[in-house]
Coordinates of C-alpha atoms and ligand atoms in Angstrom, one line a residue:
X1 CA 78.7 119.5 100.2
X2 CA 79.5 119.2 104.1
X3 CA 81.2 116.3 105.1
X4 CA 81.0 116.0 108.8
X5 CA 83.0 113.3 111.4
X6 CA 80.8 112.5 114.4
X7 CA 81.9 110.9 117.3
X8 CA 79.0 109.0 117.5
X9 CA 77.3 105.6 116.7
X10 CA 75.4 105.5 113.3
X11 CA 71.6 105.1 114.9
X12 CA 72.0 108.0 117.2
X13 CA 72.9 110.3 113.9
X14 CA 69.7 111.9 111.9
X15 CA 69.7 112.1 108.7
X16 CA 67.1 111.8 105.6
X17 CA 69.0 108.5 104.1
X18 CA 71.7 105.3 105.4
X19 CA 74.9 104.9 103.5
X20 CA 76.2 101.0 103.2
X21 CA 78.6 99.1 101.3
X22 CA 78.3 95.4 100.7
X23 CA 81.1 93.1 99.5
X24 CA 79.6 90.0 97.4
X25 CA 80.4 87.9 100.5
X26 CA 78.4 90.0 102.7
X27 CA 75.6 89.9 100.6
X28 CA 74.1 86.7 102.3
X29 CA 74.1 87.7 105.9
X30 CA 72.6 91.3 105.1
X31 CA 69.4 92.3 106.8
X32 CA 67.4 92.9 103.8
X33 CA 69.3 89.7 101.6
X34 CA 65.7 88.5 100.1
X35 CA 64.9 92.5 99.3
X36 CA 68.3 92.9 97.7
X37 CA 68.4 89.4 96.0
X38 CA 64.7 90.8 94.2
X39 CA 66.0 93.5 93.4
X40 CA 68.7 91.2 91.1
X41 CA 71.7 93.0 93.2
X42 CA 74.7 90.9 93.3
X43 CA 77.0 93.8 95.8
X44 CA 79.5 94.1 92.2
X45 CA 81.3 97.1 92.0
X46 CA 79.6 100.1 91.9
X47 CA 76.1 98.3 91.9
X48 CA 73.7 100.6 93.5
X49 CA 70.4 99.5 95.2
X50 CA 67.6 102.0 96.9
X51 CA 65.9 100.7 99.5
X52 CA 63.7 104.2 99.8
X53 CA 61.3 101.9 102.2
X54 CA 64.0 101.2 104.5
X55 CA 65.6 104.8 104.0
X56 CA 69.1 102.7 103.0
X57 CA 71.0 103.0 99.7
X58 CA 73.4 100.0 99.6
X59 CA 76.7 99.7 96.6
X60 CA 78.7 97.0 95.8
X61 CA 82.2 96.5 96.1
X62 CA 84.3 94.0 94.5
X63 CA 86.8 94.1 97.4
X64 CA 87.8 96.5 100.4
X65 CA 90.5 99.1 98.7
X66 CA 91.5 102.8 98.0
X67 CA 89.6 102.2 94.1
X68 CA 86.9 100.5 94.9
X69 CA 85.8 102.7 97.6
X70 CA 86.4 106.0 95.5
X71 CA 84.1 104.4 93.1
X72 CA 82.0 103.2 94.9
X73 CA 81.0 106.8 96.7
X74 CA 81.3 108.1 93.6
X75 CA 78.5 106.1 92.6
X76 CA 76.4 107.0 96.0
X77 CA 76.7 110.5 95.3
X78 CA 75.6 110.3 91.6
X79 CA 72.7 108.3 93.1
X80 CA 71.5 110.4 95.7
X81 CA 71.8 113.7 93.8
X82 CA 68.7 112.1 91.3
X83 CA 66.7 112.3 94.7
X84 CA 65.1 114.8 96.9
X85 CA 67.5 113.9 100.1
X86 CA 69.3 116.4 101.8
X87 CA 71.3 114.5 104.3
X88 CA 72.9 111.1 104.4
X89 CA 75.4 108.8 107.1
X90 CA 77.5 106.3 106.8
X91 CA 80.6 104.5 109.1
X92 CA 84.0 105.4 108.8
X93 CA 85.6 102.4 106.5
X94 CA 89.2 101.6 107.5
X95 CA 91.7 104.5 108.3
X96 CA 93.4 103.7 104.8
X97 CA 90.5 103.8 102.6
X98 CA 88.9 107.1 104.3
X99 CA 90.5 109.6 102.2
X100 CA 89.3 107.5 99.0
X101 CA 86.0 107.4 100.5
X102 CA 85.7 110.9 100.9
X103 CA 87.2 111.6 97.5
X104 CA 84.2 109.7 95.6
X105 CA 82.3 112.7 97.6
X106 CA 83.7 115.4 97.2
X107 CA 85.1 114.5 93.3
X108 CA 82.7 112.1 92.3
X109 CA 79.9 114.6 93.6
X110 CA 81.6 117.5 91.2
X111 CA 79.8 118.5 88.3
X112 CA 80.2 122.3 86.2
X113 CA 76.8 124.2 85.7
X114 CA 78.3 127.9 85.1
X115 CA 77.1 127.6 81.2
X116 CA 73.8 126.5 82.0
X117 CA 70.8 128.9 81.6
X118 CA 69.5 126.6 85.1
X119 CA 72.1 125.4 87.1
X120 CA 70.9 122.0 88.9
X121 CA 71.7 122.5 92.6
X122 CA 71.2 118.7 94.6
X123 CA 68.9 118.7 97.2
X124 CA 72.3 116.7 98.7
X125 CA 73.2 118.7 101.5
X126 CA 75.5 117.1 104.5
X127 CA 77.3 114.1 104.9
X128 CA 77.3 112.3 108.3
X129 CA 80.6 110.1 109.3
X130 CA 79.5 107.7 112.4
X131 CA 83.5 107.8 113.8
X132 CA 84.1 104.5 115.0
X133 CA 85.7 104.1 118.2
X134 CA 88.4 101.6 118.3
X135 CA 90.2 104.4 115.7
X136 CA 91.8 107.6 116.2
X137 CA 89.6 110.7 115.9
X138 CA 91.9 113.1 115.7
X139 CA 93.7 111.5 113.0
X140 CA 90.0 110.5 111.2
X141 CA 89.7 114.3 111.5
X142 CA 93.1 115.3 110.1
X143 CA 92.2 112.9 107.1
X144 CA 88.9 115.1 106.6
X145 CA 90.7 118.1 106.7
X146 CA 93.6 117.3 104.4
X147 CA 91.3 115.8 102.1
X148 CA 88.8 118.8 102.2
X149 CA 91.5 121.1 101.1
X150 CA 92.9 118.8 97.9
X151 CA 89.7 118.0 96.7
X152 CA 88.7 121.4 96.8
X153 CA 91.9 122.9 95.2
X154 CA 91.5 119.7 92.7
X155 CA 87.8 121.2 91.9
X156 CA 89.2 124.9 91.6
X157 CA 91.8 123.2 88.4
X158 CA 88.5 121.4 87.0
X159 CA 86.5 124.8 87.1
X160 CA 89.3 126.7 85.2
X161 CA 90.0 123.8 82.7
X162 CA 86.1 123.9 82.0
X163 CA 85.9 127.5 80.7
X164 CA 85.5 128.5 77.5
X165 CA 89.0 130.0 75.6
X166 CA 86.7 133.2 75.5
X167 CA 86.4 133.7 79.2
X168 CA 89.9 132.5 80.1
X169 CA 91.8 133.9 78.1
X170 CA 95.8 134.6 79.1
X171 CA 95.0 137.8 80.8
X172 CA 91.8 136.2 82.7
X173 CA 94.1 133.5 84.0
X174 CA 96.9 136.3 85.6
X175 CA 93.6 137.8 87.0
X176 CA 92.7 134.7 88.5
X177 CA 96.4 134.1 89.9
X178 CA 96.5 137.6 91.6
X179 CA 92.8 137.0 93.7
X180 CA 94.4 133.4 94.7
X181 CA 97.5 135.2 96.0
X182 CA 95.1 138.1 97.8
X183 CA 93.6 135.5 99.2
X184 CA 95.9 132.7 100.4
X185 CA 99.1 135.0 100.4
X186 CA 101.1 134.5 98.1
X187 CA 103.3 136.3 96.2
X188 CA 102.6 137.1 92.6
X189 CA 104.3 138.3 89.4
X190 CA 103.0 138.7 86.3
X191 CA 104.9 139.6 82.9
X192 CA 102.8 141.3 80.0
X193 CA 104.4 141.1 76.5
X194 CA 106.8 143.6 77.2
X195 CA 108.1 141.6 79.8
X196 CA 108.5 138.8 78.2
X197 CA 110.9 140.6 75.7
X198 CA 112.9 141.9 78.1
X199 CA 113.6 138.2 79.6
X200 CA 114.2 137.6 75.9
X201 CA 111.3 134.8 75.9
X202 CA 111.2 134.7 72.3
X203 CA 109.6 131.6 71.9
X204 CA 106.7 132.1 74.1
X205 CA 106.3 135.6 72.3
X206 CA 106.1 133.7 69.2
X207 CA 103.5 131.4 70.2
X208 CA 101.3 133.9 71.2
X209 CA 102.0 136.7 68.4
X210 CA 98.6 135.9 66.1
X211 CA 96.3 136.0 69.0
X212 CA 94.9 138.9 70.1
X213 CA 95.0 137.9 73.9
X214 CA 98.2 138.1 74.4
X215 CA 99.9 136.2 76.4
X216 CA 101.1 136.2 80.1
X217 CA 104.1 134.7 82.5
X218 CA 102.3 133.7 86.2
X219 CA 104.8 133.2 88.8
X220 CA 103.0 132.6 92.2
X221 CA 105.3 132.0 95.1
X222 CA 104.3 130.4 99.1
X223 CA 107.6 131.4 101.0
X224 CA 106.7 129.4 104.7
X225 CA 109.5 130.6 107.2
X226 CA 112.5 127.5 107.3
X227 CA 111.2 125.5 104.5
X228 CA 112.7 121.7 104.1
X229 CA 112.4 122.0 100.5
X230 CA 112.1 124.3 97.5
X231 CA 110.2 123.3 94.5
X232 CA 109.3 124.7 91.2
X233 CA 106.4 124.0 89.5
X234 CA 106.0 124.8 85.9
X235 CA 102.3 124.2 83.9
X236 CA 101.7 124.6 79.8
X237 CA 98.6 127.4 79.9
X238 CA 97.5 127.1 76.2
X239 CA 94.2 128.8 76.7
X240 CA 93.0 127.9 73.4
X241 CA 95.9 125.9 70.9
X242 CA 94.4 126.2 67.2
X243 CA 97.6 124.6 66.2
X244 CA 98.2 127.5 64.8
X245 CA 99.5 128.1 60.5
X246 CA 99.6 124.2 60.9
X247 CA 95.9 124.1 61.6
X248 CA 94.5 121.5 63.6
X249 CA 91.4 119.2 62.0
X250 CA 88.3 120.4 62.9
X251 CA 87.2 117.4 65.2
X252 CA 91.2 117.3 66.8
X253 CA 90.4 121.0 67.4
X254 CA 87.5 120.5 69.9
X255 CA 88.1 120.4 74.0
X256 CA 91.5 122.5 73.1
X257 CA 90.3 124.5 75.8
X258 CA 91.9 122.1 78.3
X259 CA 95.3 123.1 76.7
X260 CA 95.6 125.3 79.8
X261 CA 95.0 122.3 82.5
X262 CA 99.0 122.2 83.2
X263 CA 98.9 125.7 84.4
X264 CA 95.8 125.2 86.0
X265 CA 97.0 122.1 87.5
X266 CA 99.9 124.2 89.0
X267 CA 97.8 126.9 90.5
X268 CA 95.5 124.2 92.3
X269 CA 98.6 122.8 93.7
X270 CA 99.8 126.0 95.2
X271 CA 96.5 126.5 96.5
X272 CA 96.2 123.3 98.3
X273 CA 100.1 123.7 99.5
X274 CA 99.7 126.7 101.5
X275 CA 96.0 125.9 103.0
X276 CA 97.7 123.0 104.5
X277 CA 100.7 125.3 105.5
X278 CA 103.4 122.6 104.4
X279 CA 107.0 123.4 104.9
X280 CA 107.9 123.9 101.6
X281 CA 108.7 126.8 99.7
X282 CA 106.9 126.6 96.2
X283 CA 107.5 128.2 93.0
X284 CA 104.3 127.5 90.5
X285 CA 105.1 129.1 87.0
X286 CA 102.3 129.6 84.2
X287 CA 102.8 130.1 80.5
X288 CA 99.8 131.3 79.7
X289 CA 99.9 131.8 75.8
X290 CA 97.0 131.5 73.1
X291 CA 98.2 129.3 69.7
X292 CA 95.7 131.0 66.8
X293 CA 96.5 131.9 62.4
X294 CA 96.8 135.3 61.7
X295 CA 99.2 137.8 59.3
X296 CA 101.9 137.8 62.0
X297 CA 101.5 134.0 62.9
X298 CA 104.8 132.5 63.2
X299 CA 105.4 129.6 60.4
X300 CA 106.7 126.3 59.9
X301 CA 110.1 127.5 58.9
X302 CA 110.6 129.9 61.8
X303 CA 113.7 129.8 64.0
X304 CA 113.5 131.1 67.5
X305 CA 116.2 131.6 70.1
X306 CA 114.7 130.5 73.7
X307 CA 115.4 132.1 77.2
X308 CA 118.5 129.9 77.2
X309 CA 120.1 131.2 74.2
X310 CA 119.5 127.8 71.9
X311 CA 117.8 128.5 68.6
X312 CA 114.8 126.3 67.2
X313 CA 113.7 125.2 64.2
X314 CA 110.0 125.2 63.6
X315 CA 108.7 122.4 61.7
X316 CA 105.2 122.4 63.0
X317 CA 103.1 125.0 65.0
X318 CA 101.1 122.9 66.4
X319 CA 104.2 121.3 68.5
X320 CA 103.4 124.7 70.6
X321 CA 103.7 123.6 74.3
X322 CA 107.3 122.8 74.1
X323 CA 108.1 126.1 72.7
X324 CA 106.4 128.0 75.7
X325 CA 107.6 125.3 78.4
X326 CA 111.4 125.8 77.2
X327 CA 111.2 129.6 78.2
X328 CA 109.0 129.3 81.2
X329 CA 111.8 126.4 82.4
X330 CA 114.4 128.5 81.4
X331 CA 112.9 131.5 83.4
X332 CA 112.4 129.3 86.4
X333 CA 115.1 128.0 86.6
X334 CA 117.0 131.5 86.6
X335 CA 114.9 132.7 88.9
X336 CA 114.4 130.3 91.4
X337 CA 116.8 127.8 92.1
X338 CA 115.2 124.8 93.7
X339 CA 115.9 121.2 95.1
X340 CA 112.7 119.9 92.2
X341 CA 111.5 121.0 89.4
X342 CA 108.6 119.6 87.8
X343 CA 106.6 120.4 84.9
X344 CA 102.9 119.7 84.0
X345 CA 101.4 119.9 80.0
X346 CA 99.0 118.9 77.5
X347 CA 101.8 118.1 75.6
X348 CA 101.1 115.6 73.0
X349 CA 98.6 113.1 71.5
X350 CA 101.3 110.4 71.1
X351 CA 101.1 110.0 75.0
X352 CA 97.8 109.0 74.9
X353 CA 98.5 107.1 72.4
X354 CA 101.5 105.0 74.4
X355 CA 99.7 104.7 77.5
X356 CA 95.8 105.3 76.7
X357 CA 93.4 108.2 77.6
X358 CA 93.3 107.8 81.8
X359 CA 97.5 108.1 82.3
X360 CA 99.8 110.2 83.1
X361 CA 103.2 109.9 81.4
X362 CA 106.7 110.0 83.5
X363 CA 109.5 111.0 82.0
X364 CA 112.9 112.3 83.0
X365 CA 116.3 111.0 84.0
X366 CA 115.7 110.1 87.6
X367 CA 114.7 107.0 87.8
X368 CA 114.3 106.7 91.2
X369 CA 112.1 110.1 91.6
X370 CA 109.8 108.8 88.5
X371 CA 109.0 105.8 90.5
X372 CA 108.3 107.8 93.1
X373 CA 105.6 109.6 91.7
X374 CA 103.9 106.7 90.2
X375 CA 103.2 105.3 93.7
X376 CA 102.2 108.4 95.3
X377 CA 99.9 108.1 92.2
X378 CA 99.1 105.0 93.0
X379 CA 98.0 105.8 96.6
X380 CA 96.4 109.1 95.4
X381 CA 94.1 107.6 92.7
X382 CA 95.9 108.5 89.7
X383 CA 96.9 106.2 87.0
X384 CA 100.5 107.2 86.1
X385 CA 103.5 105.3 83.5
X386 CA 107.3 105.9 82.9
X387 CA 108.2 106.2 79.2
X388 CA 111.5 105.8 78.8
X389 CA 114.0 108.2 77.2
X390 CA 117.2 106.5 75.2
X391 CA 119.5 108.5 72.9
X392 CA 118.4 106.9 69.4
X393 CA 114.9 108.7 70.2
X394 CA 116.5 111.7 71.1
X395 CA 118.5 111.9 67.4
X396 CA 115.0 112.1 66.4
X397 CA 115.0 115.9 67.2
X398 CA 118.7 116.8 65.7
X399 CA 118.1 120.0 63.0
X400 CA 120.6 121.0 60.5
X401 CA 119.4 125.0 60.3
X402 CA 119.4 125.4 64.5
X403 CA 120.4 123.5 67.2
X404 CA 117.1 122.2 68.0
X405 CA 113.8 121.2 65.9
X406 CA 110.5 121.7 67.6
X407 CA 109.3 117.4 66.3
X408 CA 111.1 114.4 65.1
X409 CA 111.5 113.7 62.2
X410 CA 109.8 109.8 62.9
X411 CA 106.1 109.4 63.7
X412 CA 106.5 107.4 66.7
X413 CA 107.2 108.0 70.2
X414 CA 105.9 111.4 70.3
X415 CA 105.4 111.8 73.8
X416 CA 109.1 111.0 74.4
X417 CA 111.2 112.7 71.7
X418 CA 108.8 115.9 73.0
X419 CA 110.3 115.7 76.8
X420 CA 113.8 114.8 75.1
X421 CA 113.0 118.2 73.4
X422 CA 112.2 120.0 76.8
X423 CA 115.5 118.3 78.0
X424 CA 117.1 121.0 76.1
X425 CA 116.2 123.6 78.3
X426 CA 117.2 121.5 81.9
X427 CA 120.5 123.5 83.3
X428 CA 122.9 120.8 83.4
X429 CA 122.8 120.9 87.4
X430 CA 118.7 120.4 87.2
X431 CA 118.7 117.1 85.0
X432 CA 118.0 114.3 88.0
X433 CA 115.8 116.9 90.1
X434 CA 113.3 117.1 87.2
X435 CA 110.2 115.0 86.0
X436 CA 108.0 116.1 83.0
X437 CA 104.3 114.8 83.3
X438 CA 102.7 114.6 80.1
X439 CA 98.8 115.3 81.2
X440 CA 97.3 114.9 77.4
X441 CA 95.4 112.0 78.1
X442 CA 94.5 112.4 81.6
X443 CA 93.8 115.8 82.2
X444 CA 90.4 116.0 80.1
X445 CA 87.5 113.5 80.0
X446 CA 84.1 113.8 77.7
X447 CA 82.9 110.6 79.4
X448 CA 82.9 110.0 83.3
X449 CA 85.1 107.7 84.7
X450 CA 86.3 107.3 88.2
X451 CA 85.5 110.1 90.5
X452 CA 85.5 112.4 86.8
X453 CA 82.5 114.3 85.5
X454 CA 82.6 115.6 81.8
X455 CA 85.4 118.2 81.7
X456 CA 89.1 118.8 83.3
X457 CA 90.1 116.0 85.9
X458 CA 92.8 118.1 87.8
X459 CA 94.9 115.5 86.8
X460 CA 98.5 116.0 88.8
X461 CA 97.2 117.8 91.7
X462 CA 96.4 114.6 94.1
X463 CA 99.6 113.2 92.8
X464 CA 102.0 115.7 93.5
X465 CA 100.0 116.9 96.9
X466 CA 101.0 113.2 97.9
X467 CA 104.3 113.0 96.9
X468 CA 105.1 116.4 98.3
X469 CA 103.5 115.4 101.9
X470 CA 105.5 112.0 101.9
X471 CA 108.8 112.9 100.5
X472 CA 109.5 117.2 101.5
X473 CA 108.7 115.8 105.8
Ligands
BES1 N1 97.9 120.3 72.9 C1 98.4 119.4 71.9 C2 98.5 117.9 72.5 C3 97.1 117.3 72.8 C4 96.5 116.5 71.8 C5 96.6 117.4 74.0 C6 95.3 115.9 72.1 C7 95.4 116.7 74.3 C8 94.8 116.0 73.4 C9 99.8 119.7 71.5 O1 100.1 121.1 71.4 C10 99.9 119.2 70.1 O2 99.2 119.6 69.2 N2 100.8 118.3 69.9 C11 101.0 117.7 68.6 C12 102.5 117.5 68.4 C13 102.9 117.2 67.0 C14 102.6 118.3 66.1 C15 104.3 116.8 67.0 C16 100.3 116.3 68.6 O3 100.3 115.7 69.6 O4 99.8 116.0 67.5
ZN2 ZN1 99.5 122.0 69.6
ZN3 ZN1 99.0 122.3 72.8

């Protein structure tokens, strides 16, 4: 979709179809009142009417802000891709709720054909903004630009959450790292298996040991001259978790696919980071690992010694992602030694069981920095909550064979005692410059919601884009 800024008024703009949002207070005073009144629209929140006689599409919206308007494009698009229009306008809304606005476009419009035998393509074309004076182009502009770039990058997660664990498999994902880093330039390092023995990543290796795609370490680096900041960004990349000897139900099984979308996530973050050429030097590691059964699975019963030296006990195979994030921080964090580090991961069902299937969880000892995130959330259209780590819970993961066990030993606040468990792998130095985001429940969606289609969201990516722009000036 093109999304064009015009510094123009709406009537002197052609285009196939109008583009107008009414509040329910509005609704009186419009043009075509007794047309919309037959028509039983009431201007609610993402109520749609087509007018195809006056060439006008009109949606609710409940009030003027950043959600409604994201929903309410969202809607628009869904709308005018059923039709046979190729180009539509609309006025700017307010400075604030513009990038909103242009997210329901270029999100809302998003939808992932690559498995169909006939691709639909929307007649949906171009996108006419009528700039409005009294504002600021330039800044309207920069709004369009930045927007373009995260959406897109946001789009790029969603594409490589969709695939199948056939096509991206570990090594498909390094491939896909290396072309991003041809083409936005940035550096990239891939470990094979034999790499990961010599950084002594034992518990990744053991992940990965049944399948036969084995697994990969992804470090992509964008090294700006004088950076303000340097952060690492670390992503769980199951590409398919089976759960492994401690076999997942058949039905739990299903969408494990989008087991990869924290590595994913951090790859469309680095994307979007150096197209808008911010000042930051970023670090975005992958573990890119696939959990299957085999002969020379590892077992319940296991005990592995991490990157860090601290040995495991495995109590469940399926608690896989902690295993593979504890050597990819450990690795990071040797390697790279940075003012953040955050990490991104399907991690566990319990958090969508604390917080429900649209949130990201928040967890880590700063609470300062957590809150932080949840309003840059907030601003960037993603629904984020802190769980809370106290010290009973973390007694929860105490083994008497190793020093660590990979699940508690209590069935309740699993999405906790499993970033209490990555706590174990934070240098001592790193603990209040790190936040864990449990994406279980947020990363995925098999019914649309928001600006989602069917498939990965890119959850984190809008998130951390706006936290990084706010707080890394
Ligand atoms: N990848 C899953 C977590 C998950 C579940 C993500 C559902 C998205 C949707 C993770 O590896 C896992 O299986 N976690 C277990 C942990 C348990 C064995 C302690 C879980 O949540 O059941
Ligand atoms: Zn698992
Ligand atoms: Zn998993």
């Amino acid at each position: 979709m093109n999304v064009e800024l015009y510094n123009q008024s709406l009537s002197s703009i052609v285009a196939d179809i109008t583009i107008e949002f009414v509040t329910p207070a509005q609704l009186e005073s419009h043009t075509y009142a007794p047309l919309l009144s037959m028509a039983k629209f009431e201007g609610k929140s993402e109520q749609i009417c087509l007018l195809h006689e006056h060439t006008l599409i009109v949606c609710g919206l409940d009030d003027e802000s950043n959600d409604e308007y994201r929903m309410a494009m969202t809607s628009v698009i869904k709308a005018l891709q059923n039709t046979n229009y190729t180009s539509a306008k609309l006025c700017v809304p307010k400075e604030a709720y513009f990038h909103a606005a242009l997210e329901g476009i270029l999100l809302g419009g998003y939808s992932f054909q690559d498995y169909k035998s006939k691709p639909k393509t929307p007649s949906l074309q171009t996108l006419f903004f009528a700039y409005n004076s009294q504002y600021d182009f330039d800044h309207f502009q920069s709004i369009l630009n930045q927007t373009l770039i995260i959406s897109k990058a946001t789009n790029f997660v969603r594409d490589l959450v969709n695939q199948t664990p056939y096509d991206m498999t570990p090594q498909a994902m390094a491939v896909t790292a290396q072309s991003l880093a041809d083409s936005n330039n940035l550096e990239c390092t891939i470990l094979d298996t034999n790499g990961l023995e010599d950084e002594k990543m034992n518990a990744m290796i053991a992940v990965g040991r049944a399948s036969v795609n084995p697994p990969r370490l992804i470090h992509l680096a964008y090294k700006p001259n004088n950076p303000k900041k340097v952060i690492t960004l670390v992503g769980k990349g199951l590409t398919y978790d089976s759960g492994g000897l401690s076999l997942k139900a058949a039905t739990s099984m299903v969408t494990m696919k989008m087991d990869k979308a924290g590595g994913c996530a951090v790859m469309g973050m680095i994307k979007a980071i150096s197209e808008l050429k911010l000042d930051i030097e970023v670090h975005a590691f992958v573990g890119a690992v696939e959990n299957m059964i085999g002969g020379n699975a590892y077992k319940p019963d296991d005990v592995l010694r991490a990157k860090n030296g601290k040995t495991i006990e495995v109590r469940n195979t399926d608690a896989e992602g902690r295993l593979v994030l504890a050597d990819v921080l450990g690795y990071a964090q040797e390697y790279v030694k940075a003012d953040y580090i955050f990490d991104y991961a399907t991690l566990t069902g319990a958090c969508m069981v604390a917080l429900g299937p649209y949130t990201t969880g928040v967890m880590g000892h700063n609470e300062e920095l957590k809150r932080s995130f949840v309003d840059a959330g907030s601003f960037a259209g993603e629904y984020c909550g802190i769980l809370p780590f106290n010290r009973q819970l973390k007694k929860l993961i105490k083994s008497d064979l190793a020093d660590v066990c990979n699940v508690s030993s209590k069935p309740y606040g699993g999405a906790i005692t499993a970033a209490l468990f990555l706590d174990n792998f934070i240098d001592e130095d790193m603990k209040d410059k790190w936040v864990h985001f449990d994406i279980a429940g947020s990363a995925y969606t098999e019914s649309a919601w928001d600006v989602h289609t069917y498939g990965g969201t890119g959850a984190g990516v809008r998130m951390t884009l706006e936290w990084l722009m706010q707080y890394c000036k």
